[in-house]
């Protein structure tokens, strides 16, 4: 019977062992990443060869957009239906009353000339072209409502009026005489059909008036004459928030992306069962998560290809039909907007494909999958409509609500104002939900309930494992993370609202929240998933020397952490407003009034213990089963950083880098020592020291020990700190050199 | 090579508990073909699925090559080639692509898999359609692809669950030759079937399952002595008419 080590080897190269048993050539080790890439390739090959994928990918966009453009054109022309009277508001501004009066006089005359010509045209319409040589305009004309008021330019820009006429008198060529020529500047909005209609209304009349004037002058004397009206067009940008069509476009794209993702999602999950390939797939020694990840990559790729095809077809349609100008103004469908919309579609595809896979993994047939997807579609249309509510602000809570956050982010992006912190939260939470959905799908896909139909009940799917395990499964950890992240965010945001409570009580509450989130919840998950507490949280003893070194590291890390914090400036991350700095100062002032023991317990000790339990115990253990030591440390540090961005107060991106830095060190210490204890000591020492330095800052400054918070530290300090960290690191590495990492013992031999 | 020890599986259907496999135990050695026989619903397929680890037993365990299914499932799966009557193919992949894909799933490097493809396609006569899409194949051809798929990683243990169901005479003949080939290769083989005349020709030892219990176990001669009947068909008829009791086995 094989021992532990040979088993690990055999599992990692299963084919080799099987091959060697029957005398085949031994084979080289192949990385899991390479296999995952080949799995993805197979899924993509299979999907892209399927005719039904091609239909949604190519034919749909080719058909849909021309049809939609016809529909839009119809809608736009309907608004100018002859049966409907529409009113155009025109304002004019003249430097003097006299000029104003002359303009009004000219307009009356121009109106008269136009009417006479129209009547003549209508009478001889069938035989003769109109005198001006223009084609008769079939579009009905608006009725003009004159408008007077200050600041016409602004009024045109925000849509209060449609056209503005700025009247000036052309200087006379003869001194002492006043010219009777007017220069008219006509201001309009390119994006507004009504504005353009008003512009053309005025231009037609003034041109007709000019022509009539010239005609009469030529007939009477043959003299050269100056035209009474010189016209000039001027465009103004629309400053009103873009509603309707501009927000409809991302919605249409999102719907089309869903269309692209739905078929492969069903085909690669429920389709496997229906084809009879699922059992063979499940009988292979491949983790379900790998299979699901490959399927996920294929679905996201097809979704993105559909998005690209749609974006391309839409851009071409908008460009070729001129609809782009009607919707977006003179700039058409700008390249920057196209790329922004595409970036958002990537995020959306990543999220929605994961959700689709999670849902379709429950299904045993195509029909069943389709039945599950209908409510999902309806559910996802609801947030789509939210983007049409202009008053809804993209604020804290919405940034963690799935789908709503993407739609609101899309809207803000289209409107050109995005809060980077909120965007980060939205993207991070969306990705966490996607990972959790994949983890859930991996838990369900190919289980005996799905594989063999009614032989197992639905409750079995989410039931507790039969046997105890040492570490949480990666899918279990991702699900826990997906529960923890929004709960954490909401609790942190609620705590912020309790400013009226005494500081001591708020501190105690914050401590309680930390305990619940990072210790009790993971504890509950551990119980539910039948994982041994000791191994799940790495509750092993550590040598005294290692603990001592961890404390030493905790004491010497802060100057480096401070410098990492200042790196934010290099990357241009500055969300710390003066107001927020003041708030922090105020809090520090309040802390100074409290007992240091309470402050240290709630802000240093409790977070150190609980965060270590979750990040370096539960999460690290789960991730370590799938990833290398280095990757696991980086991943947990990243998650640790993300959690600190949303901690307590508003979203401070500045905390990401220093927290990640600390997370990297803590992860490394935990991996080296194999125990949670040194990390807890390091974390508590680091937090405690920083707190004490904040509380006793004035005293330290008096003794010449302090430094300004936002300044670089003296080079000597940094050098000493670096030396200390390096020495401690080398010693710790040396002390733990003989510690063999505990292998995940899920696959113990019989 | 294969050890099945007191396997038990219960299913719940509409509030009723069904004992699908009831304390079944047997062993299969290398180079031996073990026929798991029984009428429909006897528990043959469930037993096979528990050996692979596709179903969790309620009690008992299965061991393959020294690895327990419940504890080292991947190690067990890597050593098993599974053929089932309901096996399908990937319609949009070619036969070659599908076989190489499964080789990859079992960690067989592509050059090795390509080398294995030649004798395998000769054995199963896949040559003529190796590069055709699976969707264009006939039922018999699909079955041959499935047999090839189960063997591409050259496993020491083969589990064949109703391998001839739905096949014509020629298709079945291919399966028989395949099993003979596997035996020559020294693999431990379990064939579950209810086609008794085939089983009689192919298998070295037999386990007769009825209502989840192993009623008789042994070689054909052992069974003849035990039951006093000559052919497996007669034994079966006798078995079906007999109340269910504990297994009557002859130690080999």
PDB file of N, CA and C in Angstrom, chain B residues 200-252:
ATOM      1  N   UNK B 200     -21.441 -16.107 -20.095  1.00  0.00           N
ATOM      2  CA  UNK B 200     -20.950 -17.471 -19.907  1.00  0.00           C
ATOM      3  C   UNK B 200     -19.684 -17.717 -20.737  1.00  0.00           C
ATOM      4  N   UNK B 201     -19.664 -17.139 -21.955  1.00  0.00           N
ATOM      5  CA  UNK B 201     -18.516 -17.331 -22.831  1.00  0.00           C
ATOM      6  C   UNK B 201     -17.304 -16.516 -22.364  1.00  0.00           C
ATOM      7  N   UNK B 202     -17.589 -15.320 -21.787  1.00  0.00           N
ATOM      8  CA  UNK B 202     -16.525 -14.348 -21.562  1.00  0.00           C
ATOM      9  C   UNK B 202     -15.878 -14.409 -20.188  1.00  0.00           C
ATOM     10  N   UNK B 203     -16.713 -14.648 -19.148  1.00  0.00           N
ATOM     11  CA  UNK B 203     -16.238 -14.348 -17.789  1.00  0.00           C
ATOM     12  C   UNK B 203     -15.571 -15.555 -17.140  1.00  0.00           C
ATOM     13  N   UNK B 204     -14.624 -15.251 -16.250  1.00  0.00           N
ATOM     14  CA  UNK B 204     -13.954 -16.295 -15.479  1.00  0.00           C
ATOM     15  C   UNK B 204     -14.750 -16.615 -14.225  1.00  0.00           C
ATOM     16  N   UNK B 205     -15.264 -15.575 -13.616  1.00  0.00           N
ATOM     17  CA  UNK B 205     -16.079 -15.776 -12.409  1.00  0.00           C
ATOM     18  C   UNK B 205     -17.323 -14.908 -12.506  1.00  0.00           C
ATOM     19  N   UNK B 206     -18.299 -15.244 -11.668  1.00  0.00           N
ATOM     20  CA  UNK B 206     -19.595 -14.569 -11.770  1.00  0.00           C
ATOM     21  C   UNK B 206     -20.108 -14.154 -10.395  1.00  0.00           C
ATOM     22  N   UNK B 207     -20.839 -13.052 -10.381  1.00  0.00           N
ATOM     23  CA  UNK B 207     -21.583 -12.689  -9.188  1.00  0.00           C
ATOM     24  C   UNK B 207     -23.021 -12.483  -9.616  1.00  0.00           C
ATOM     25  N   UNK B 208     -23.935 -13.239  -9.054  1.00  0.00           N
ATOM     26  CA  UNK B 208     -25.342 -13.100  -9.457  1.00  0.00           C
ATOM     27  C   UNK B 208     -26.074 -12.206  -8.471  1.00  0.00           C
ATOM     28  N   UNK B 209     -26.477 -11.037  -8.943  1.00  0.00           N
ATOM     29  CA  UNK B 209     -27.140 -10.062  -8.080  1.00  0.00           C
ATOM     30  C   UNK B 209     -28.643 -10.148  -8.257  1.00  0.00           C
ATOM     31  N   UNK B 210     -29.348 -10.079  -7.144  1.00  0.00           N
ATOM     32  CA  UNK B 210     -30.802 -10.016  -7.228  1.00  0.00           C
ATOM     33  C   UNK B 210     -31.296  -9.139  -6.092  1.00  0.00           C
ATOM     34  N   UNK B 211     -32.050  -8.123  -6.420  1.00  0.00           N
ATOM     35  CA  UNK B 211     -32.583  -7.165  -5.444  1.00  0.00           C
ATOM     36  C   UNK B 211     -31.487  -6.631  -4.512  1.00  0.00           C
ATOM     37  N   UNK B 212     -30.369  -6.283  -5.116  1.00  0.00           N
ATOM     38  CA  UNK B 212     -29.295  -5.651  -4.365  1.00  0.00           C
ATOM     39  C   UNK B 212     -28.386  -6.598  -3.611  1.00  0.00           C
ATOM     40  N   UNK B 213     -28.725  -7.896  -3.604  1.00  0.00           N
ATOM     41  CA  UNK B 213     -27.888  -8.839  -2.845  1.00  0.00           C
ATOM     42  C   UNK B 213     -27.159  -9.783  -3.789  1.00  0.00           C
ATOM     43  N   UNK B 214     -25.936 -10.127  -3.409  1.00  0.00           N
ATOM     44  CA  UNK B 214     -25.161 -11.078  -4.196  1.00  0.00           C
ATOM     45  C   UNK B 214     -25.622 -12.482  -3.802  1.00  0.00           C
ATOM     46  N   UNK B 215     -26.381 -13.138  -4.699  1.00  0.00           N
ATOM     47  CA  UNK B 215     -26.984 -14.421  -4.345  1.00  0.00           C
ATOM     48  C   UNK B 215     -26.007 -15.578  -4.496  1.00  0.00           C
ATOM     49  N   UNK B 216     -25.291 -15.606  -5.609  1.00  0.00           N
ATOM     50  CA  UNK B 216     -24.296 -16.658  -5.831  1.00  0.00           C
ATOM     51  C   UNK B 216     -23.018 -16.014  -6.300  1.00  0.00           C
ATOM     52  N   UNK B 217     -21.895 -16.626  -5.971  1.00  0.00           N
ATOM     53  CA  UNK B 217     -20.639 -16.111  -6.470  1.00  0.00           C
ATOM     54  C   UNK B 217     -19.671 -17.248  -6.710  1.00  0.00           C
ATOM     55  N   UNK B 218     -18.932 -17.229  -7.820  1.00  0.00           N
ATOM     56  CA  UNK B 218     -17.934 -18.256  -8.074  1.00  0.00           C
ATOM     57  C   UNK B 218     -17.730 -18.487  -9.552  1.00  0.00           C
ATOM     58  N   UNK B 219     -16.950 -19.541  -9.895  1.00  0.00           N
ATOM     59  CA  UNK B 219     -16.765 -19.880 -11.306  1.00  0.00           C
ATOM     60  C   UNK B 219     -18.014 -20.592 -11.806  1.00  0.00           C
ATOM     61  N   UNK B 220     -18.073 -20.844 -13.114  1.00  0.00           N
ATOM     62  CA  UNK B 220     -19.250 -21.502 -13.678  1.00  0.00           C
ATOM     63  C   UNK B 220     -19.430 -22.890 -13.044  1.00  0.00           C
ATOM     64  N   UNK B 221     -18.321 -23.566 -12.857  1.00  0.00           N
ATOM     65  CA  UNK B 221     -18.395 -24.908 -12.254  1.00  0.00           C
ATOM     66  C   UNK B 221     -18.933 -24.832 -10.828  1.00  0.00           C
ATOM     67  N   UNK B 222     -18.428 -23.808 -10.068  1.00  0.00           N
ATOM     68  CA  UNK B 222     -18.910 -23.624  -8.697  1.00  0.00           C
ATOM     69  C   UNK B 222     -20.419 -23.420  -8.701  1.00  0.00           C
ATOM     70  N   UNK B 223     -20.854 -22.564  -9.613  1.00  0.00           N
ATOM     71  CA  UNK B 223     -22.281 -22.231  -9.651  1.00  0.00           C
ATOM     72  C   UNK B 223     -23.105 -23.458 -10.040  1.00  0.00           C
ATOM     73  N   UNK B 224     -22.559 -24.237 -10.965  1.00  0.00           N
ATOM     74  CA  UNK B 224     -23.285 -25.447 -11.380  1.00  0.00           C
ATOM     75  C   UNK B 224     -23.449 -26.385 -10.193  1.00  0.00           C
ATOM     76  N   UNK B 225     -22.369 -26.499  -9.418  1.00  0.00           N
ATOM     77  CA  UNK B 225     -22.439 -27.376  -8.255  1.00  0.00           C
ATOM     78  C   UNK B 225     -23.436 -26.836  -7.231  1.00  0.00           C
ATOM     79  N   UNK B 226     -23.397 -25.512  -7.037  1.00  0.00           N
ATOM     80  CA  UNK B 226     -24.249 -24.880  -6.031  1.00  0.00           C
ATOM     81  C   UNK B 226     -25.722 -24.973  -6.388  1.00  0.00           C
ATOM     82  N   UNK B 227     -26.005 -24.713  -7.658  1.00  0.00           N
ATOM     83  CA  UNK B 227     -27.411 -24.587  -8.043  1.00  0.00           C
ATOM     84  C   UNK B 227     -27.975 -25.883  -8.617  1.00  0.00           C
ATOM     85  N   UNK B 228     -27.060 -26.761  -9.052  1.00  0.00           N
ATOM     86  CA  UNK B 228     -27.538 -27.985  -9.681  1.00  0.00           C
ATOM     87  C   UNK B 228     -28.088 -27.731 -11.071  1.00  0.00           C
ATOM     88  N   UNK B 229     -27.849 -26.558 -11.615  1.00  0.00           N
ATOM     89  CA  UNK B 229     -28.315 -26.259 -12.976  1.00  0.00           C
ATOM     90  C   UNK B 229     -27.103 -26.079 -13.888  1.00  0.00           C
ATOM     91  N   UNK B 230     -27.333 -26.246 -15.164  1.00  0.00           N
ATOM     92  CA  UNK B 230     -26.209 -26.309 -16.069  1.00  0.00           C
ATOM     93  C   UNK B 230     -25.804 -24.950 -16.634  1.00  0.00           C
ATOM     94  N   UNK B 231     -26.808 -24.217 -17.110  1.00  0.00           N
ATOM     95  CA  UNK B 231     -26.474 -22.935 -17.747  1.00  0.00           C
ATOM     96  C   UNK B 231     -26.832 -21.774 -16.834  1.00  0.00           C
ATOM     97  N   UNK B 232     -26.203 -20.627 -17.146  1.00  0.00           N
ATOM     98  CA  UNK B 232     -26.489 -19.422 -16.360  1.00  0.00           C
ATOM     99  C   UNK B 232     -27.950 -19.026 -16.460  1.00  0.00           C
ATOM    100  N   UNK B 233     -28.532 -19.240 -17.654  1.00  0.00           N
ATOM    101  CA  UNK B 233     -29.932 -18.870 -17.854  1.00  0.00           C
ATOM    102  C   UNK B 233     -30.815 -19.652 -16.885  1.00  0.00           C
ATOM    103  N   UNK B 234     -30.558 -20.944 -16.768  1.00  0.00           N
ATOM    104  CA  UNK B 234     -31.358 -21.771 -15.857  1.00  0.00           C
ATOM    105  C   UNK B 234     -31.172 -21.320 -14.412  1.00  0.00           C
ATOM    106  N   UNK B 235     -29.921 -21.019 -14.080  1.00  0.00           N
ATOM    107  CA  UNK B 235     -29.649 -20.568 -12.710  1.00  0.00           C
ATOM    108  C   UNK B 235     -30.446 -19.316 -12.401  1.00  0.00           C
ATOM    109  N   UNK B 236     -30.517 -18.438 -13.409  1.00  0.00           N
ATOM    110  CA  UNK B 236     -31.209 -17.182 -13.230  1.00  0.00           C
ATOM    111  C   UNK B 236     -32.690 -17.362 -13.005  1.00  0.00           C
ATOM    112  N   UNK B 237     -33.243 -18.245 -13.810  1.00  0.00           N
ATOM    113  CA  UNK B 237     -34.680 -18.510 -13.683  1.00  0.00           C
ATOM    114  C   UNK B 237     -34.961 -19.031 -12.280  1.00  0.00           C
ATOM    115  N   UNK B 238     -34.095 -19.910 -11.824  1.00  0.00           N
ATOM    116  CA  UNK B 238     -34.242 -20.448 -10.474  1.00  0.00           C
ATOM    117  C   UNK B 238     -34.118 -19.361  -9.431  1.00  0.00           C
ATOM    118  N   UNK B 239     -33.163 -18.452  -9.688  1.00  0.00           N
ATOM    119  CA  UNK B 239     -32.890 -17.372  -8.755  1.00  0.00           C
ATOM    120  C   UNK B 239     -34.083 -16.441  -8.601  1.00  0.00           C
ATOM    121  N   UNK B 240     -34.698 -16.124  -9.744  1.00  0.00           N
ATOM    122  CA  UNK B 240     -35.800 -15.174  -9.711  1.00  0.00           C
ATOM    123  C   UNK B 240     -37.011 -15.735  -8.980  1.00  0.00           C
ATOM    124  N   UNK B 241     -37.125 -17.048  -9.011  1.00  0.00           N
ATOM    125  CA  UNK B 241     -38.263 -17.656  -8.340  1.00  0.00           C
ATOM    126  C   UNK B 241     -38.015 -17.925  -6.872  1.00  0.00           C
ATOM    127  N   UNK B 242     -36.807 -17.634  -6.411  1.00  0.00           N
ATOM    128  CA  UNK B 242     -36.406 -18.018  -5.068  1.00  0.00           C
ATOM    129  C   UNK B 242     -36.431 -16.798  -4.147  1.00  0.00           C
ATOM    130  N   UNK B 243     -36.860 -16.958  -2.907  1.00  0.00           N
ATOM    131  CA  UNK B 243     -36.842 -15.797  -2.022  1.00  0.00           C
ATOM    132  C   UNK B 243     -35.417 -15.335  -1.778  1.00  0.00           C
ATOM    133  N   UNK B 244     -35.276 -14.013  -1.499  1.00  0.00           N
ATOM    134  CA  UNK B 244     -33.945 -13.444  -1.338  1.00  0.00           C
ATOM    135  C   UNK B 244     -33.348 -13.887  -0.015  1.00  0.00           C
ATOM    136  N   UNK B 245     -32.139 -14.450  -0.088  1.00  0.00           N
ATOM    137  CA  UNK B 245     -31.421 -14.838   1.130  1.00  0.00           C
ATOM    138  C   UNK B 245     -30.001 -14.280   1.056  1.00  0.00           C
ATOM    139  N   UNK B 246     -29.198 -14.601   2.010  1.00  0.00           N
ATOM    140  CA  UNK B 246     -27.822 -14.132   2.009  1.00  0.00           C
ATOM    141  C   UNK B 246     -27.029 -14.807   0.904  1.00  0.00           C
ATOM    142  N   UNK B 247     -25.849 -14.282   0.579  1.00  0.00           N
ATOM    143  CA  UNK B 247     -25.081 -14.817  -0.540  1.00  0.00           C
ATOM    144  C   UNK B 247     -24.574 -16.222  -0.253  1.00  0.00           C
ATOM    145  N   UNK B 248     -24.651 -17.048  -1.280  1.00  0.00           N
ATOM    146  CA  UNK B 248     -24.098 -18.389  -1.178  1.00  0.00           C
ATOM    147  C   UNK B 248     -22.825 -18.354  -2.009  1.00  0.00           C
ATOM    148  N   UNK B 249     -21.699 -18.380  -1.384  1.00  0.00           N
ATOM    149  CA  UNK B 249     -20.458 -18.222  -2.140  1.00  0.00           C
ATOM    150  C   UNK B 249     -19.552 -19.419  -1.956  1.00  0.00           C
ATOM    151  N   UNK B 250     -18.690 -19.567  -2.915  1.00  0.00           N
ATOM    152  CA  UNK B 250     -17.663 -20.598  -2.828  1.00  0.00           C
ATOM    153  C   UNK B 250     -16.343 -19.868  -2.880  1.00  0.00           C
ATOM    154  N   UNK B 251     -15.532 -20.088  -1.877  1.00  0.00           N
ATOM    155  CA  UNK B 251     -14.273 -19.360  -1.919  1.00  0.00           C
ATOM    156  C   UNK B 251     -13.401 -19.922  -3.026  1.00  0.00           C
ATOM    157  N   UNK B 252     -12.752 -19.068  -3.807  1.00  0.00           N
ATOM    158  CA  UNK B 252     -11.992 -19.539  -4.956  1.00  0.00           C
ATOM    159  C   UNK B 252     -10.722 -20.285  -4.539  1.00  0.00           C
TER     160      UNK B 252
END
